[in-house]
Coordinates of C-alpha atoms in Angstrom, one line a residue:
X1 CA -73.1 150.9 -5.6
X2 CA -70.7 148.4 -4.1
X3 CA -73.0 145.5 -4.5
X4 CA -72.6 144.9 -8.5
X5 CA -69.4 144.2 -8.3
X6 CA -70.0 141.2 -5.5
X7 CA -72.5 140.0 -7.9
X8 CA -70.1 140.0 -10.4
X9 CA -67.4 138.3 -8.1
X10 CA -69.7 136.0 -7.3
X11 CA -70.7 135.2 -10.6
X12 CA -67.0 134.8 -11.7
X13 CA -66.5 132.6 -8.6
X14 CA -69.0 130.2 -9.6
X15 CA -68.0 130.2 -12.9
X16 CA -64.0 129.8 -11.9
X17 CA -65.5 127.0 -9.8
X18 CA -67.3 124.8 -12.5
X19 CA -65.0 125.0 -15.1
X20 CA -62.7 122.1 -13.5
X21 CA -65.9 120.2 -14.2
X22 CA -66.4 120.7 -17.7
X23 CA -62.3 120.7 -18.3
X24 CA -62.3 117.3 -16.8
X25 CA -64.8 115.9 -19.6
X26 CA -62.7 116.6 -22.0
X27 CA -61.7 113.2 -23.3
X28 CA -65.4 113.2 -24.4
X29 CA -64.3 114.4 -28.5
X30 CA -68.3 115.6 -29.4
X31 CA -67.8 117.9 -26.8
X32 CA -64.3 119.7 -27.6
X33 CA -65.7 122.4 -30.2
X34 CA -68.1 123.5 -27.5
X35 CA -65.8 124.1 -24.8
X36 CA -65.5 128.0 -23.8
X37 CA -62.4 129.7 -23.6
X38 CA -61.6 130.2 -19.4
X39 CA -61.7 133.8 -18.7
X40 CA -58.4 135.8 -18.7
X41 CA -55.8 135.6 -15.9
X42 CA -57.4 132.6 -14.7
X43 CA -55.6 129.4 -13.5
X44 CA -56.9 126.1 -14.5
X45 CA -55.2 122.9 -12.9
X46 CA -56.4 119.7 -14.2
X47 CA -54.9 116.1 -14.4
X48 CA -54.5 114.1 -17.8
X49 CA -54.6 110.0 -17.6
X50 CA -51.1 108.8 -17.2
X51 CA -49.5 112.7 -16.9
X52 CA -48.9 115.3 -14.0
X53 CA -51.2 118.2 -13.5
X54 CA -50.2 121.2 -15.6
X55 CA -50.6 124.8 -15.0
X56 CA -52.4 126.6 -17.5
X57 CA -51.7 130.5 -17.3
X58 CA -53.9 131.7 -20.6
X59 CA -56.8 130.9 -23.4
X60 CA -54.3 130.3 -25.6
X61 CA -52.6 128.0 -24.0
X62 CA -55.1 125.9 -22.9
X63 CA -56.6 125.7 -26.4
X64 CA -52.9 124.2 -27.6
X65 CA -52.4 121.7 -24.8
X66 CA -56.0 120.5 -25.8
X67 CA -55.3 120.9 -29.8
X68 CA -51.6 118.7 -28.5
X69 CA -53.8 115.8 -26.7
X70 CA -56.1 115.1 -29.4
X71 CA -53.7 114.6 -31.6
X72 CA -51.9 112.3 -29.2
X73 CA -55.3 110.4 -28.9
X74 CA -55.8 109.9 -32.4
X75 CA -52.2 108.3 -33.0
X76 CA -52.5 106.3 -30.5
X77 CA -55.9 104.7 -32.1
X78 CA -54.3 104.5 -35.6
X79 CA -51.3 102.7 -33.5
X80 CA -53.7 100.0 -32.1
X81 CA -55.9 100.2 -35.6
X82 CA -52.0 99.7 -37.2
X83 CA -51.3 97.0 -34.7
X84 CA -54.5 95.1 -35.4
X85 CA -54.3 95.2 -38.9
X86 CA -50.5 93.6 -38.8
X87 CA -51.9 91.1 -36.5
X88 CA -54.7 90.0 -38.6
X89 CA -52.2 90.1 -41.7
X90 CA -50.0 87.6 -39.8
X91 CA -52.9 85.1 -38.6
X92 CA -54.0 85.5 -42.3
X93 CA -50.5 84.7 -43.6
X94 CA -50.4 81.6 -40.7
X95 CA -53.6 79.9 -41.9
X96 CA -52.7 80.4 -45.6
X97 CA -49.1 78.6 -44.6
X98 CA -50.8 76.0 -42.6
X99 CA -53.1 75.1 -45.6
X100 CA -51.0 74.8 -48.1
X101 CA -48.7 72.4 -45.7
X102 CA -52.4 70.2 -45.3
X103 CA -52.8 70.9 -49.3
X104 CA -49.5 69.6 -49.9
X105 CA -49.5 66.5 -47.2
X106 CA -52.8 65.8 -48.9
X107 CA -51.3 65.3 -51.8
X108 CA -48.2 63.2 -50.6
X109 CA -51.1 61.0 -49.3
X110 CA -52.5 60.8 -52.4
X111 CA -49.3 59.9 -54.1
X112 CA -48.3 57.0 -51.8
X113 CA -51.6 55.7 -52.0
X114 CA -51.6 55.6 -55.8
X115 CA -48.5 53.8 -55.5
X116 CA -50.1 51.1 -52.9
X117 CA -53.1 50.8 -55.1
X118 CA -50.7 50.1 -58.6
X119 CA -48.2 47.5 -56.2
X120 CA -51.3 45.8 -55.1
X121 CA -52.8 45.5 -58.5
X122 CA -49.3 44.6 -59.7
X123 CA -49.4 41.8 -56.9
X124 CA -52.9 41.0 -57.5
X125 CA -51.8 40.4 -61.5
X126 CA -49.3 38.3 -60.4
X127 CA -51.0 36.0 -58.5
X128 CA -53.4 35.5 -60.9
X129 CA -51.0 34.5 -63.7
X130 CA -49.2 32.1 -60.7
X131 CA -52.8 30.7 -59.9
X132 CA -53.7 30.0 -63.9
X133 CA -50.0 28.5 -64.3
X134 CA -51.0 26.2 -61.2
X135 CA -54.3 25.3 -62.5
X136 CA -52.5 24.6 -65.9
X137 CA -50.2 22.2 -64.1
X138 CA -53.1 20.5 -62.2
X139 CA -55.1 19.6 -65.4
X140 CA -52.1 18.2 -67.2
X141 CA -51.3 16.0 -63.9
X142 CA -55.2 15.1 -64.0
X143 CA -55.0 14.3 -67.5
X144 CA -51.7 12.0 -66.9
X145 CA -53.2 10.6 -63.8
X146 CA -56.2 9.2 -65.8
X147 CA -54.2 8.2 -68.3
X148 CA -51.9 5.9 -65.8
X149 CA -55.1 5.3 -63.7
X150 CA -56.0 1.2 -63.7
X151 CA -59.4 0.0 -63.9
X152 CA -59.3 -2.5 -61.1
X153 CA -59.4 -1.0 -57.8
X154 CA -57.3 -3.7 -56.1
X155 CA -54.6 -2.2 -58.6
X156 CA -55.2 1.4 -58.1
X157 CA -54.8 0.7 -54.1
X158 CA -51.3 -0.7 -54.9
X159 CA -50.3 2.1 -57.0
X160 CA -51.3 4.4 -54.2
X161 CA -49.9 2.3 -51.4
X162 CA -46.5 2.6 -53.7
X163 CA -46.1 6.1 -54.2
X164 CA -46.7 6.6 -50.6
X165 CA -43.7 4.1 -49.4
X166 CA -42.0 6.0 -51.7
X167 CA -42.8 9.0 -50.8
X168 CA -42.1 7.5 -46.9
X169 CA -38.4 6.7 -47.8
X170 CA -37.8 9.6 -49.9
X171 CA -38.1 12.0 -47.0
X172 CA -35.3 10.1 -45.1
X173 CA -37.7 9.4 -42.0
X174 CA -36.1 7.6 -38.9
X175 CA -38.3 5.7 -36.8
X176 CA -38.1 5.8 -33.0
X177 CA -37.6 2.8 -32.6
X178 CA -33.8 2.1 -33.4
X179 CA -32.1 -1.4 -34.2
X180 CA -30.9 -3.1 -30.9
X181 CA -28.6 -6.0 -29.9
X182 CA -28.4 -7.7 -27.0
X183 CA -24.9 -8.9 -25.9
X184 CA -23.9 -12.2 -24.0
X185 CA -22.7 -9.8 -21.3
X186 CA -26.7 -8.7 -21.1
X187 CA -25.3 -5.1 -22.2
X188 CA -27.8 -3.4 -25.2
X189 CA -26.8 -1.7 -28.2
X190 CA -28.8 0.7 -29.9
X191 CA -28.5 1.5 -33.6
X192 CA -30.5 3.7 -35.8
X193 CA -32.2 2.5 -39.1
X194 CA -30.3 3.0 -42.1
X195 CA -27.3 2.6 -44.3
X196 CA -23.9 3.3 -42.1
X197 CA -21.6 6.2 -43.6
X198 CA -18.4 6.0 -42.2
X199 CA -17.8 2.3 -42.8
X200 CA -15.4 2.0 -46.2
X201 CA -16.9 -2.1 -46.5
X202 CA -19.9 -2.4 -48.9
X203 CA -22.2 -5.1 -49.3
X204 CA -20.3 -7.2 -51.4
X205 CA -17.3 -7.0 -49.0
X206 CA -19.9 -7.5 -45.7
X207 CA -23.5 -8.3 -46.7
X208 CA -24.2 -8.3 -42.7
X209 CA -25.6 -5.2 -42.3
X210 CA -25.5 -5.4 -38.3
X211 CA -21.8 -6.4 -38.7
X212 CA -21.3 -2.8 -40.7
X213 CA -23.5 -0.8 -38.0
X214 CA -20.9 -2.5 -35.2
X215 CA -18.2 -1.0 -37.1
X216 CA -19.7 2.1 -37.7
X217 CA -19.3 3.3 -34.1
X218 CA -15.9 2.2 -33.6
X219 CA -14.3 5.0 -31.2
X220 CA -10.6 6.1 -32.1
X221 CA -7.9 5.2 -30.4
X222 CA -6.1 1.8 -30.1
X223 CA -7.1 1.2 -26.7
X224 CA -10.7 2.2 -26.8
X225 CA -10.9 -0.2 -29.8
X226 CA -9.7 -2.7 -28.2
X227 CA -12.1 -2.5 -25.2
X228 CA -15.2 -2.1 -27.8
X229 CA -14.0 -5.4 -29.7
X230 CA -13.2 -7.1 -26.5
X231 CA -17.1 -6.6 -25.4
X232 CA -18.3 -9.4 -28.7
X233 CA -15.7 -12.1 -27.1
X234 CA -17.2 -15.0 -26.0
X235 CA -15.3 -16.4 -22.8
X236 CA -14.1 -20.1 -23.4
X237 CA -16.1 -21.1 -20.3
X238 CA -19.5 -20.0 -21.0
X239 CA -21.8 -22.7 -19.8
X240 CA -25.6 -21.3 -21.2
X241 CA -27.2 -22.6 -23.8
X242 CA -25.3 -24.1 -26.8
X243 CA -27.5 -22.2 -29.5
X244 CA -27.4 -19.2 -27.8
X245 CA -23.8 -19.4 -27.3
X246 CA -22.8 -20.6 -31.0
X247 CA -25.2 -17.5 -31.9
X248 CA -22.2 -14.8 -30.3
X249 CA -19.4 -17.1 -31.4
X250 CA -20.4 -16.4 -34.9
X251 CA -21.2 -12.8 -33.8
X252 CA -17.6 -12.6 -32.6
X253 CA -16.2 -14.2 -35.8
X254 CA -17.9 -11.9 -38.3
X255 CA -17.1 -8.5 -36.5
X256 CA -13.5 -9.8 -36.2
X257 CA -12.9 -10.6 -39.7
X258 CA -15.1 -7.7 -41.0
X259 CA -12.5 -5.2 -38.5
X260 CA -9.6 -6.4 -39.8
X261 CA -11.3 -6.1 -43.7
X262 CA -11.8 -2.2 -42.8
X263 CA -8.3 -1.8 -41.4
X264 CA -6.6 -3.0 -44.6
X265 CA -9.3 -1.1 -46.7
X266 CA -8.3 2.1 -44.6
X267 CA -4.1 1.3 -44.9
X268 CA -4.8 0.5 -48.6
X269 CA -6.4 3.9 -48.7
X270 CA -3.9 5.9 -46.8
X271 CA -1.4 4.6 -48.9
X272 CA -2.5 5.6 -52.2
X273 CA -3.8 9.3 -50.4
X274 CA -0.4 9.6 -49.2
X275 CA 1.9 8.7 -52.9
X276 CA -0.9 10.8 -54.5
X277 CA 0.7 13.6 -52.1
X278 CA 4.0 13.0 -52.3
X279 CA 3.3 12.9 -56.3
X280 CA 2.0 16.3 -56.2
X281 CA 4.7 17.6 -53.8
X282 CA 7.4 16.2 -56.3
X283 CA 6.2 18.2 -59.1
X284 CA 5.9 21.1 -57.3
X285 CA 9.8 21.2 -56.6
X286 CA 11.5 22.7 -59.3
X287 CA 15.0 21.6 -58.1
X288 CA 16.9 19.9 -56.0
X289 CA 19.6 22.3 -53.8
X290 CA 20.8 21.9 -50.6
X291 CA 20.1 25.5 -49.1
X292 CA 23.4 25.2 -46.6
X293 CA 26.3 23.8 -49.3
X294 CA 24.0 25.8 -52.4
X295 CA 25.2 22.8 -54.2
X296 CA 23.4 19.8 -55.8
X297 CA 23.4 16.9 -53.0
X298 CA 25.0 13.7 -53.7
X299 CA 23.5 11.8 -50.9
X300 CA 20.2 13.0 -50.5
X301 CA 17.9 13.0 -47.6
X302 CA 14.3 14.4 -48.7
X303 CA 11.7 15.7 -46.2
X304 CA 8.0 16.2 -46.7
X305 CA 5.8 19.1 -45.0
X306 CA 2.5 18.1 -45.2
X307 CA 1.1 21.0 -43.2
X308 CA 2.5 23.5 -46.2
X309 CA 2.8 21.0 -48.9
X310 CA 6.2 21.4 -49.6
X311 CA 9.1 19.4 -50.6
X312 CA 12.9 19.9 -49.3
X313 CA 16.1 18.4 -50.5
X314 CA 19.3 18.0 -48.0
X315 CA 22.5 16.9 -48.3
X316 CA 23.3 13.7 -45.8
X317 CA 26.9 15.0 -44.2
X318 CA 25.1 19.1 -44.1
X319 CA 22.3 17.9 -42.4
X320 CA 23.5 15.5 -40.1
X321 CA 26.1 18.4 -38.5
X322 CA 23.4 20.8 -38.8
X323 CA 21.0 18.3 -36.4
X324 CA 24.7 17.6 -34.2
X325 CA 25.2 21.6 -33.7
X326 CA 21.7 22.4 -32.7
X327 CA 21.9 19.8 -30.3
X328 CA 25.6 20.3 -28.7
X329 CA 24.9 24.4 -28.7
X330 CA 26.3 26.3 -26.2
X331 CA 26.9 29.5 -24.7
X332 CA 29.5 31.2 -22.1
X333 CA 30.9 27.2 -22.0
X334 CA 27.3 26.2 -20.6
X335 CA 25.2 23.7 -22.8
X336 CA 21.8 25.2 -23.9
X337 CA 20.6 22.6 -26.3
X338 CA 18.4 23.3 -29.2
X339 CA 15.7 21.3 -30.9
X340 CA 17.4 20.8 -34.8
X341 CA 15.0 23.5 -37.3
X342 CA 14.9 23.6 -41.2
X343 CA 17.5 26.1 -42.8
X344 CA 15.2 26.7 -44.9
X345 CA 12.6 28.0 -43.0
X346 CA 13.8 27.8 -39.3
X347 CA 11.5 25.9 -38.4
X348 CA 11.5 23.0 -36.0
X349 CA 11.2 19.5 -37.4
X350 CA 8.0 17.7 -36.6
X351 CA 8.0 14.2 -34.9
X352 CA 7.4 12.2 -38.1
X353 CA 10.0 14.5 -40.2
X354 CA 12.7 13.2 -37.5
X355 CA 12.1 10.0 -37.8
X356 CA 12.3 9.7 -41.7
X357 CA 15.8 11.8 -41.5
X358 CA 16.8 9.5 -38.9
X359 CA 16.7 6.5 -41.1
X360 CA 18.0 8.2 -44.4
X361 CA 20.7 9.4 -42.3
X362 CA 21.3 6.1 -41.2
X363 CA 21.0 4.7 -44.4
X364 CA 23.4 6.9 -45.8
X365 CA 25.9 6.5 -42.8
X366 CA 26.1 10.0 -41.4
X367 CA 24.5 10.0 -38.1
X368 CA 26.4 10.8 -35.2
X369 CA 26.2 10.5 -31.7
X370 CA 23.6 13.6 -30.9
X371 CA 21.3 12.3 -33.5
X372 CA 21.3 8.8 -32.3
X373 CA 20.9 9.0 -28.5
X374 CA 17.5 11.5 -29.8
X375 CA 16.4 8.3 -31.6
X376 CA 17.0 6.6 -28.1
X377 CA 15.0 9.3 -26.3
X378 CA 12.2 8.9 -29.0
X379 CA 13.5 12.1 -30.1
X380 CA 12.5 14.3 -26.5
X381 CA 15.0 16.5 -25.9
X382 CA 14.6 17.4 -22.3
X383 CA 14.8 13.0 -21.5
X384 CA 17.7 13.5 -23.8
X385 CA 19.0 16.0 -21.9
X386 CA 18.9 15.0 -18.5
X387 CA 20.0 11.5 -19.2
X388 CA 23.3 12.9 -21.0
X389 CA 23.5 16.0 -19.1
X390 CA 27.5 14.9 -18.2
X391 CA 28.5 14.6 -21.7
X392 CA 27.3 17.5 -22.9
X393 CA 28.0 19.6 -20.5
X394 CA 31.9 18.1 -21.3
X395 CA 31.8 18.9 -24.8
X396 CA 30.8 22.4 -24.1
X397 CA 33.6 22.8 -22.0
X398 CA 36.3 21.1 -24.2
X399 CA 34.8 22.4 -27.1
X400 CA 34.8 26.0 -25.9
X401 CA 38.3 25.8 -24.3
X402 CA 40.1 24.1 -27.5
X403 CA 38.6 26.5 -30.2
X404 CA 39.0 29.5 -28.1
X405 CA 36.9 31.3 -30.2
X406 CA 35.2 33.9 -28.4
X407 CA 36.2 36.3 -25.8
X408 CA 34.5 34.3 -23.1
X409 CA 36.4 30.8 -23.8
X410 CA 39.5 33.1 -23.6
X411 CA 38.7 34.3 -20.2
X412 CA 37.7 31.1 -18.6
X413 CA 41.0 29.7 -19.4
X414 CA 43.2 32.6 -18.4
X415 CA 40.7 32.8 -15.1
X416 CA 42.2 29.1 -14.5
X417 CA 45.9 29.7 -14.8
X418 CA 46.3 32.9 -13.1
X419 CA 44.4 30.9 -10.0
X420 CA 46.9 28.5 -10.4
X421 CA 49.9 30.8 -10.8
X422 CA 48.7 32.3 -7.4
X423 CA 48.3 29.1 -5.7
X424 CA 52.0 28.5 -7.0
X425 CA 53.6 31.6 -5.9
X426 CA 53.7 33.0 -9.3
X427 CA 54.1 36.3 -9.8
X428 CA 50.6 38.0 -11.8
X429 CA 50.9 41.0 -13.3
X430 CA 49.4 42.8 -15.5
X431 CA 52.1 42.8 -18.0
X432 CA 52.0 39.1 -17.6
X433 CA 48.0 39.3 -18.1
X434 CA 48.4 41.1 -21.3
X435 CA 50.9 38.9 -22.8
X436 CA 48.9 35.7 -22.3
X437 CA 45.4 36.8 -23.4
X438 CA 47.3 38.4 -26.7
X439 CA 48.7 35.1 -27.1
X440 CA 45.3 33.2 -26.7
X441 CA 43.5 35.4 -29.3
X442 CA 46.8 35.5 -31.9
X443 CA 48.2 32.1 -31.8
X444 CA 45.6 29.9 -30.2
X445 CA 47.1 26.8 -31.2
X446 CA 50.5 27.5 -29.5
X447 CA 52.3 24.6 -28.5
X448 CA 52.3 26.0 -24.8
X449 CA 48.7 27.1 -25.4
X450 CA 47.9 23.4 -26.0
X451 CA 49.5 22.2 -22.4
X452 CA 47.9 24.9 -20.5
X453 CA 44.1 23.6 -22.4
X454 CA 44.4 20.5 -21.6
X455 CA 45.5 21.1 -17.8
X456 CA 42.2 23.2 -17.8
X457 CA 40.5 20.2 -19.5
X458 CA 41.8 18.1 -16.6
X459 CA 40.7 20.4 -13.7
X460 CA 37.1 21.3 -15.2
X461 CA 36.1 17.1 -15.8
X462 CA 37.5 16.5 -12.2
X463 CA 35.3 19.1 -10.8
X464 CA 32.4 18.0 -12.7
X465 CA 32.8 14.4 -11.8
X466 CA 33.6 15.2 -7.7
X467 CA 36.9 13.7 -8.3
X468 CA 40.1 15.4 -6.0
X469 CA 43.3 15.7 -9.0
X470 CA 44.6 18.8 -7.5
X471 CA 48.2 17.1 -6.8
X472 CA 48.3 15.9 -10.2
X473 CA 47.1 19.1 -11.7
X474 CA 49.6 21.3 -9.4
X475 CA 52.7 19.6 -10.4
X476 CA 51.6 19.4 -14.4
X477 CA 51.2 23.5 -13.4
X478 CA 54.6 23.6 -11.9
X479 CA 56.7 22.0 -14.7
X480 CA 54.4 24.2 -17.4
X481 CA 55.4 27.8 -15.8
X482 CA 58.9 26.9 -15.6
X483 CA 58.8 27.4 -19.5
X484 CA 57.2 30.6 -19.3
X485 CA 60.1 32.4 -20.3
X486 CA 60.9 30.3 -23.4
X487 CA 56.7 31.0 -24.2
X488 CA 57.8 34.6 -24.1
X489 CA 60.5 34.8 -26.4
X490 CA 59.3 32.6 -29.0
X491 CA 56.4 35.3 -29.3
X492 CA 58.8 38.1 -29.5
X493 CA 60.2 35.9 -32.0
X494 CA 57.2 35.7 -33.6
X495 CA 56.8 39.2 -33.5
X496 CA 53.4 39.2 -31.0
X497 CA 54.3 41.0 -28.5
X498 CA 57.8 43.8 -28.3

């Protein structure tokens, strides 16, 4: 009686032991509707791929879990099926892109090579119609040359031998071998082949055409002419052969007289140059002011500016003072000369400018004592300067001292007499101060202003010279500030000072 129910336990056993087999085969799909339900109260553990075990407590559950993993499965194939299909839609869509970029490359090909096949033919065309117009112009040239052909031979030889000297001296051609002179000193001058350029004698004027090649290669410069010409003397004691040395006398008489032909030719030409300038210049001028006196000049002194092509008009007296202040300028009672400029543009006068005013000026009778020791210095200023440095450093003084037109001319004479006032045993106060610097810049040409300028005149030359005056200049002091007090009252008088 009890063994039936260990068969049975044993059977179940078994059973309960090989279902983990067939559970485990369960990704097979065939195989799912065949699967038999576990018996009940059973528990199944099994592990999915990628999951953890579960634990399975009845049929119906298990049944779900499998009915739940199937239909995971099968989405995940129509994913990848999904996935492949946008994948192969992509490379589909990337080779239709790719040929319609060859289609359309293709056809960019074709359309630049159209266009080199219709320039070519274009070219091709054009050549030909060059070619037949070249062909043309060889048969007419054939037909002329037959017509101007000679029957003799001899002749046709000089024709030919003709055109190709002419042809020869058409192209300008030099030969190596230039043209050569051998001098008495044994020197050799080379010359090339041809008709000089820069040589205003002609052939009728020099048929020597050596004698025009000499001159052609004259250097500039008076002294560098001179040694070139001095090289075709002869010496008086040459002692060679008389042809040889009649040959270079001649030599040396031609390219004389031929040199001095080309210098009057060249002055001759300058001239009329230059009064063709001046001509244009003079009509260019509407009229004639001087820019310092506005007013139309009487004595007039005209100066050219070839560098701007222009014309100016002075008057004599105007311009001469103008020239005498530039030079005589000054500042704080120092000389500072300046170079005389054009009012009209402020400009410094050239070399060649000074030396025209110089003589209109002198013509006229207005130049003065600046203006004609410049003409001395050949118009330097700083040789003028340091060979009349005394004198104008004089006039800078005296002039600055008697005008006493500026602040500083009053102070340098003031400085001087209240030194000598304190050398005196004057009393200097500033009352005193005051009262002469009032009087300086009021009533410069004050009797008593007068004295005390030319004491300063005195002291200042003395010192410039190195000479001692000071007893001289002390007592003239002494007598002048005992009429200080009648100085004062006539500007109370005068109502200058209260």
């Amino acid at each position: 009686m009890d063994q039936p129910p260990e068969e049975s336990s044993n059977e179940s056993s078994n059973e309960s032991s090989n279902e983990p087999d067939a559970l485990f085969a369960l990704p097979v799909l065939p195989t799912l509707p065949s699967i038999s339900p576990p018996p009940v109260n059973s528990t199944i553990f099994f592990h999915l791929l990628g999951s953890r075990p579960f634990r399975i407590s009845s049929p119906l559950h298990s049944s779900h879990l499998v009915m739940e993993f199937v239909q995971q499965v099968q989405q995940q194939q129509q994913q990848q099926q999904e996935q492949q299909e946008q994948e192969e839609s992509q490379e589909r869509d990337d080779s239709d892109e790719s040929q319609e970029r060859d289609d359309s490359d293709e056809s960019q090909e074709g359309d630049d090579s159209d266009e080199s096949q219709e320039r070519e033919e274009s070219e091709e065309s054009q050549e030909e119609e060059v070619e037949e117009v070249e062909e043309e112009e060889e048969v007419h040239r054939n037909r002329r040359t037959k017509r101007s052909r000679p029957d003799d031979p001899e002749q046709e030889d000089r024709v030919t031998k003709r055109k190709r000297l002419e042809t020869y001296h058409s192209t300008n051609h030099e030969e190596e071998d230039p043209m050569s002179l051998t001098l008495h000193s044994g020197e050799i001058m080379y010359f090339k082949k041809g008709e000089p350029t820069n040589v205003l004698l002609t052939k009728s004027l020099e048929p020597s055409l050596l004698v025009r090649k000499i001159l052609s290669v004259m250097p500039p410069g008076v002294v560098r002419r001179l040694n070139y010409l001095s090289t075709f003397i002869v010496p008086a004691t040459e002692k060679r052969n008389s042809a040889i040395v009649q040959y270079y006398k001649d030599l040396q008489d031609k390219v004389m007289s031929a040199y001095m032909k080309e210098c009057k030719l060249r002055f001759l030409f300058k001239k009329v140059i230059n009064r063709w300038r001046v001509h244009k210049m003079n009509r260019s001028c509407e009229d004639d002011v001087d820019p310092i006196t506005l007013c139309p000049p009487e004595k007039k002194v005209v100066v050219y500016d070839w560098a701007n092509k222009k014309k100016f008009v002075f008057e004599a007296n105007t311009l001469a003072l103008s020239i005498e202040s530039k030079l005589m300028y000054y500042e704080h009672g120092f000389p500072t000369p300046l170079y005389p400029q054009n009012p009209h543009n402020n400009l410094e006068f050239s070399y060649k400018q000074m030396i025209s005013m110089y003589y209109q000026l002198k013509s006229h009778g207005e130049s003065m004592w600046a203006c004609t020791t410049l003409r001395q210095c050949n118009f330097n200023k700083r040789r003028w300067f340091k060979f009349h440095k005394s004198a104008i450093t004089l006039s800078a003084i005296r002039s600055s001292i008697s005008l006493l037109d500026s602040r500083n001319s009053v102070d340098i004479l003031s400085d001087f007499l209240f030194a000598k006032m304190e050398e005196l045993h004057y009393p200097v106060t500033r009352h005193i101060v005051n009262l002469y610097q009032t009087a300086m810049l009021k009533v410069p040409n004050h009797w008593y202003i007068e004295k005390c300028k030319y004491v300063a005149m005195i002291h200042f030359e003395s010192e410039h010279f190195g000479e001692n005056r000071s007893r001289h200049i002390h007592s003239y002091c002494f007598q002048l500030f005992q009429k200080q007090s009648l100085f004062f009252k006539e500007l109370q008088s005068m109502n200058i000072i209260s």
